[in-house]
Amino acid sequence: MSLIERLTRATLCLHLAPHGLDGVLRRAGRPVPDSAFHLPIANPDASWEVALAALRGWLEQHNAKKLPLAVSLASRWCAMLMVPWSGALLDRTSAQRFLHSQFAAVYGDGARAWRLAADDAPYGKPRLACGIDAALLQGVQDAAAAHGRRCLSLEPIVGPAWRSIAGGKPAAFALVEAGRLLLATTGGGRITGLHSQSCGAAWGDELDRAWRRWNLRAPQLDVIEYVALLDLSGMPQDELPARFQSLPVAGAAHLMREAAWA
């Protein structure tokens, strides 16, 4: 592909969550004006099967332009884990066995049906790993293929969220979604620590309590004065503890700044 083609091609960035499908068209790494949309999904059980059916339906109705897709998934469907370093990670086959053993120890035998991947941390360092139901991943890929679209990327929303703020080099950040909050420490351009849990509509107080509980287990957090905050919950809070500095974000799909270059 030529440089001109790279600069002018468009990518449809989608974020699939239990209660909504969000999207925006990006060209040359920038959102196309007036291209953003939100499709509500009636999904009281937060089932990924229901959300996937909504994605299929939307693709069926908007099939005139077969633009490639970059898809992020809500944290609710993405199990995250910091795994210790092991020499097994150097080989693809042994790495999968090692990751499955790590996830099974935390999430139970159901994790063996997940597709697992880990980031490329420096030798000897713990790695951030993610597990997603293999059927969900395959379902998204099949939905794209059924409508003649390429799926350029498919990842948990924490990836685009981190990349969108990494240039500011925050020591830590918080990502809040409807019913879910995630806290992460960073260093060397990557996520180095992680805490994830459920939360309610009044997540502001819970966010601070979650940070304090994590701090008890990880005293090194004492030196972190400010935490960057990305709020995708759709439930803004009147007041937040001073520790958390909210950053503007148009929506989950808008976080995928690198998708157009994938």
GROMACS .gro file of C-alpha atoms in nm:
model
  262
    1MET     CA    1   0.000   0.000   0.000
    2SER     CA    2   0.133   0.342  -0.097
    3LEU     CA    3   0.177   0.628   0.149
    4ILE     CA    4  -0.107   0.820  -0.021
    5GLU     CA    5  -0.337   0.520   0.017
    6ARG     CA    6  -0.244   0.494   0.383
    7LEU     CA    7  -0.321   0.860   0.437
    8THR     CA    8  -0.659   0.850   0.265
    9ARG     CA    9  -0.801   0.511   0.357
   10ALA     CA   10  -1.069   0.493   0.623
   11THR     CA   11  -1.121   0.254   0.910
   12LEU     CA   12  -1.444   0.199   1.100
   13CYS     CA   13  -1.360   0.186   1.471
   14LEU     CA   14  -1.617  -0.001   1.680
   15HIS     CA   15  -1.652  -0.057   2.053
   16LEU     CA   16  -1.879  -0.342   2.159
   17ALA     CA   17  -2.013  -0.326   2.514
   18PRO     CA   18  -2.300  -0.499   2.695
   19HIS     CA   19  -2.543  -0.211   2.648
   20GLY     CA   20  -2.424  -0.039   2.334
   21LEU     CA   21  -2.228  -0.043   2.010
   22ASP     CA   22  -2.027   0.274   1.950
   23GLY     CA   23  -1.848   0.363   1.631
   24VAL     CA   24  -1.659   0.635   1.451
   25LEU     CA   25  -1.498   0.655   1.109
   26ARG     CA   26  -1.131   0.748   1.110
   27ARG     CA   27  -0.921   0.863   0.819
   28ALA     CA   28  -0.546   0.927   0.846
   29GLY     CA   29  -0.573   0.873   1.221
   30ARG     CA   30  -0.842   1.137   1.271
   31PRO     CA   31  -1.216   1.100   1.329
   32VAL     CA   32  -1.431   1.198   1.034
   33PRO     CA   33  -1.672   1.477   1.139
   34ASP     CA   34  -2.029   1.365   1.209
   35SER     CA   35  -1.942   0.997   1.161
   36ALA     CA   36  -1.981   0.887   1.525
   37PHE     CA   37  -2.283   0.679   1.624
   38HIS     CA   38  -2.425   0.494   1.924
   39LEU     CA   39  -2.655   0.193   1.901
   40PRO     CA   40  -2.824   0.105   2.233
   41ILE     CA   41  -2.847  -0.266   2.310
   42ALA     CA   42  -3.121  -0.406   2.535
   43ASN     CA   43  -2.916  -0.659   2.728
   44PRO     CA   44  -3.011  -0.689   3.098
   45ASP     CA   45  -2.780  -0.988   3.153
   46ALA     CA   46  -2.483  -0.818   2.982
   47SER     CA   47  -2.447  -1.124   2.759
   48TRP     CA   48  -2.186  -1.104   2.485
   49GLU     CA   49  -2.410  -1.324   2.268
   50VAL     CA   50  -2.679  -1.053   2.268
   51ALA     CA   51  -2.422  -0.782   2.194
   52LEU     CA   52  -2.271  -0.989   1.914
   53ALA     CA   53  -2.615  -1.033   1.758
   54ALA     CA   54  -2.657  -0.654   1.765
   55LEU     CA   55  -2.321  -0.613   1.592
   56ARG     CA   56  -2.424  -0.860   1.321
   57GLY     CA   57  -2.749  -0.672   1.271
   58TRP     CA   58  -2.574  -0.337   1.240
   59LEU     CA   59  -2.325  -0.472   0.987
   60GLU     CA   60  -2.611  -0.619   0.786
   61GLN     CA   61  -2.787  -0.283   0.771
   62HIS     CA   62  -2.473  -0.081   0.694
   63ASN     CA   63  -2.307  -0.290   0.428
   64ALA     CA   64  -2.279  -0.042   0.140
   65LYS     CA   65  -1.916   0.045   0.213
   66LYS     CA   66  -1.709  -0.252   0.319
   67LEU     CA   67  -1.460  -0.054   0.524
   68PRO     CA   68  -1.214  -0.247   0.740
   69LEU     CA   69  -1.292  -0.270   1.111
   70ALA     CA   70  -1.094  -0.205   1.426
   71VAL     CA   71  -1.286  -0.345   1.722
   72SER     CA   72  -1.248  -0.304   2.096
   73LEU     CA   73  -1.437  -0.504   2.357
   74ALA     CA   74  -1.570  -0.399   2.696
   75SER     CA   75  -1.360  -0.498   2.996
   76ARG     CA   76  -1.648  -0.707   3.130
   77TRP     CA   77  -1.567  -0.972   2.869
   78CYS     CA   78  -1.188  -0.946   2.896
   79ALA     CA   79  -1.009  -1.111   3.186
   80MET     CA   80  -0.680  -0.932   3.257
   81LEU     CA   81  -0.388  -1.069   3.456
   82MET     CA   82  -0.027  -0.977   3.526
   83VAL     CA   83   0.160  -1.304   3.485
   84PRO     CA   84   0.510  -1.367   3.621
   85TRP     CA   85   0.802  -1.412   3.389
   86SER     CA   86   0.870  -1.766   3.270
   87GLY     CA   87   1.099  -1.913   3.010
   88ALA     CA   88   0.790  -2.088   2.876
   89LEU     CA   89   0.682  -1.753   2.731
   90LEU     CA   90   0.963  -1.770   2.475
   91ASP     CA   91   0.790  -2.047   2.278
   92ARG     CA   92   0.439  -2.008   2.138
   93THR     CA   93   0.317  -2.356   2.233
   94SER     CA   94   0.463  -2.358   2.583
   95ALA     CA   95   0.349  -1.997   2.631
   96GLN     CA   96  -0.013  -2.098   2.574
   97ARG     CA   97   0.017  -2.382   2.825
   98PHE     CA   98   0.174  -2.148   3.079
   99LEU     CA   99  -0.089  -1.877   3.028
  100HIS     CA  100  -0.374  -2.126   3.055
  101SER     CA  101  -0.233  -2.256   3.383
  102GLN     CA  102  -0.206  -1.901   3.519
  103PHE     CA  103  -0.560  -1.805   3.419
  104ALA     CA  104  -0.709  -2.135   3.537
  105ALA     CA  105  -0.553  -2.079   3.880
  106VAL     CA  106  -0.735  -1.745   3.910
  107TYR     CA  107  -1.052  -1.788   3.703
  108GLY     CA  108  -1.108  -2.164   3.716
  109ASP     CA  109  -1.126  -2.430   3.448
  110GLY     CA  110  -1.359  -2.217   3.236
  111ALA     CA  111  -1.054  -2.016   3.135
  112ARG     CA  112  -0.936  -2.310   2.924
  113ALA     CA  113  -1.200  -2.212   2.666
  114TRP     CA  114  -1.052  -1.864   2.637
  115ARG     CA  115  -0.808  -1.734   2.381
  116LEU     CA  116  -0.508  -1.592   2.562
  117ALA     CA  117  -0.241  -1.342   2.466
  118ALA     CA  118   0.031  -1.152   2.650
  119ASP     CA  119   0.216  -0.831   2.574
  120ASP     CA  120   0.581  -0.826   2.472
  121ALA     CA  121   0.744  -0.715   2.796
  122PRO     CA  122   1.122  -0.701   2.836
  123TYR     CA  123   1.298  -1.027   2.917
  124GLY     CA  124   1.245  -1.129   3.278
  125LYS     CA  125   0.962  -0.884   3.345
  126PRO     CA  126   0.599  -0.973   3.428
  127ARG     CA  127   0.363  -0.954   3.134
  128LEU     CA  128   0.012  -0.821   3.094
  129ALA     CA  129  -0.209  -1.102   2.965
  130CYS     CA  130  -0.568  -1.108   2.849
  131GLY     CA  131  -0.820  -1.388   2.814
  132ILE     CA  132  -1.134  -1.361   2.601
  133ASP     CA  133  -1.389  -1.631   2.525
  134ALA     CA  134  -1.275  -1.787   2.199
  135ALA     CA  135  -1.635  -1.803   2.076
  136LEU     CA  136  -1.675  -1.426   2.117
  137LEU     CA  137  -1.356  -1.353   1.925
  138GLN     CA  138  -1.448  -1.594   1.649
  139GLY     CA  139  -1.799  -1.451   1.636
  140VAL     CA  140  -1.672  -1.097   1.577
  141GLN     CA  141  -1.428  -1.215   1.311
  142ASP     CA  142  -1.698  -1.421   1.139
  143ALA     CA  143  -1.941  -1.128   1.145
  144ALA     CA  144  -1.685  -0.907   0.973
  145ALA     CA  145  -1.596  -1.172   0.715
  146ALA     CA  146  -1.963  -1.242   0.639
  147HIS     CA  147  -1.996  -0.885   0.515
  148GLY     CA  148  -1.669  -0.873   0.325
  149ARG     CA  149  -1.485  -0.667   0.584
  150ARG     CA  150  -1.135  -0.711   0.719
  151CYS     CA  151  -1.092  -0.701   1.095
  152LEU     CA  152  -0.766  -0.511   1.140
  153SER     CA  153  -0.760  -0.538   1.518
  154LEU     CA  154  -0.965  -0.692   1.797
  155GLU     CA  155  -0.863  -0.610   2.153
  156PRO     CA  156  -0.982  -0.516   2.502
  157ILE     CA  157  -1.065  -0.148   2.544
  158VAL     CA  158  -0.782  -0.104   2.794
  159GLY     CA  159  -0.535  -0.121   2.503
  160PRO     CA  160  -0.669   0.179   2.309
  161ALA     CA  161  -0.736   0.359   2.638
  162TRP     CA  162  -0.373   0.331   2.742
  163ARG     CA  163  -0.234   0.423   2.400
  164SER     CA  164  -0.454   0.733   2.388
  165ILE     CA  165  -0.288   0.877   2.701
  166ALA     CA  166   0.056   0.714   2.694
  167GLY     CA  167   0.216   1.027   2.547
  168GLY     CA  168   0.145   1.210   2.872
  169LYS     CA  169   0.335   0.941   3.066
  170PRO     CA  170   0.096   0.912   3.360
  171ALA     CA  171   0.225   0.696   3.644
  172ALA     CA  172  -0.120   0.540   3.672
  173PHE     CA  173  -0.462   0.559   3.513
  174ALA     CA  174  -0.817   0.453   3.583
  175LEU     CA  175  -1.067   0.334   3.323
  176VAL     CA  176  -1.433   0.333   3.425
  177GLU     CA  177  -1.702   0.160   3.220
  178ALA     CA  178  -2.064   0.087   3.305
  179GLY     CA  179  -2.040  -0.168   3.586
  180ARG     CA  180  -1.663  -0.204   3.570
  181LEU     CA  181  -1.355  -0.015   3.682
  182LEU     CA  182  -0.990  -0.080   3.612
  183LEU     CA  183  -0.681   0.069   3.776
  184ALA     CA  184  -0.337   0.039   3.621
  185THR     CA  185   0.018   0.150   3.690
  186THR     CA  186   0.252   0.223   3.402
  187GLY     CA  187   0.620   0.249   3.327
  188GLY     CA  188   0.852   0.218   3.030
  189GLY     CA  189   0.563   0.274   2.791
  190ARG     CA  190   0.356  -0.021   2.911
  191ILE     CA  191   0.112  -0.129   3.181
  192THR     CA  192   0.303  -0.271   3.477
  193GLY     CA  193   0.028  -0.340   3.730
  194LEU     CA  194  -0.346  -0.394   3.718
  195HIS     CA  195  -0.654  -0.411   3.939
  196SER     CA  196  -1.003  -0.471   3.800
  197GLN     CA  197  -1.342  -0.503   3.971
  198SER     CA  198  -1.712  -0.441   3.933
  199CYS     CA  199  -1.868  -0.110   4.036
  200GLY     CA  200  -2.207   0.053   4.070
  201ALA     CA  201  -2.357   0.372   3.934
  202ALA     CA  202  -2.199   0.575   4.218
  203TRP     CA  203  -1.851   0.468   4.114
  204GLY     CA  204  -1.666   0.778   4.235
  205ASP     CA  205  -1.642   0.665   4.597
  206GLU     CA  206  -1.576   0.306   4.494
  207LEU     CA  207  -1.289   0.420   4.273
  208ASP     CA  208  -1.109   0.577   4.568
  209ARG     CA  209  -1.176   0.276   4.793
  210ALA     CA  210  -1.045   0.044   4.522
  211TRP     CA  211  -0.726   0.247   4.495
  212ARG     CA  212  -0.676   0.238   4.874
  213ARG     CA  213  -0.732  -0.138   4.890
  214TRP     CA  214  -0.486  -0.191   4.606
  215ASN     CA  215  -0.239   0.036   4.783
  216LEU     CA  216  -0.251  -0.192   5.088
  217ARG     CA  217  -0.134  -0.482   4.871
  218ALA     CA  218   0.110  -0.270   4.672
  219PRO     CA  219   0.280  -0.012   4.898
  220GLN     CA  220   0.477   0.123   4.599
  221LEU     CA  221   0.160   0.307   4.498
  222ASP     CA  222   0.228   0.553   4.782
  223VAL     CA  223   0.453   0.760   4.555
  224ILE     CA  224   0.182   0.810   4.291
  225GLU     CA  225   0.020   1.147   4.348
  226TYR     CA  226  -0.215   1.167   4.050
  227VAL     CA  227  -0.412   0.909   3.852
  228ALA     CA  228  -0.538   0.990   3.500
  229LEU     CA  229  -0.907   0.905   3.466
  230LEU     CA  230  -1.095   0.797   3.154
  231ASP     CA  231  -1.470   0.782   3.213
  232LEU     CA  232  -1.667   0.568   2.968
  233SER     CA  233  -1.940   0.484   3.216
  234GLY     CA  234  -2.202   0.724   3.088
  235MET     CA  235  -2.265   0.808   3.454
  236PRO     CA  236  -2.057   1.117   3.539
  237GLN     CA  237  -1.993   1.183   3.908
  238ASP     CA  238  -2.056   1.516   4.077
  239GLU     CA  239  -1.732   1.502   4.273
  240LEU     CA  240  -1.419   1.292   4.251
  241PRO     CA  241  -1.127   1.258   4.491
  242ALA     CA  242  -0.849   1.502   4.403
  243ARG     CA  243  -0.617   1.211   4.325
  244PHE     CA  244  -0.809   1.135   4.005
  245GLN     CA  245  -0.770   1.379   3.716
  246SER     CA  246  -1.040   1.333   3.454
  247LEU     CA  247  -0.931   1.349   3.090
  248PRO     CA  248  -1.170   1.443   2.810
  249VAL     CA  249  -1.281   1.157   2.586
  250ALA     CA  250  -1.552   1.168   2.321
  251GLY     CA  251  -1.631   0.798   2.348
  252ALA     CA  252  -1.483   0.451   2.354
  253ALA     CA  253  -1.451   0.424   1.975
  254HIS     CA  254  -1.264   0.758   1.968
  255LEU     CA  255  -0.987   0.609   2.184
  256MET     CA  256  -0.871   0.391   1.896
  257ARG     CA  257  -0.633   0.648   1.755
  258GLU     CA  258  -0.394   0.395   1.605
  259ALA     CA  259  -0.656   0.182   1.438
  260ALA     CA  260  -0.639   0.366   1.106
  261TRP     CA  261  -0.270   0.276   1.083
  262ALA     CA  262  -0.310  -0.091   1.172
   0.00000   0.00000   0.00000
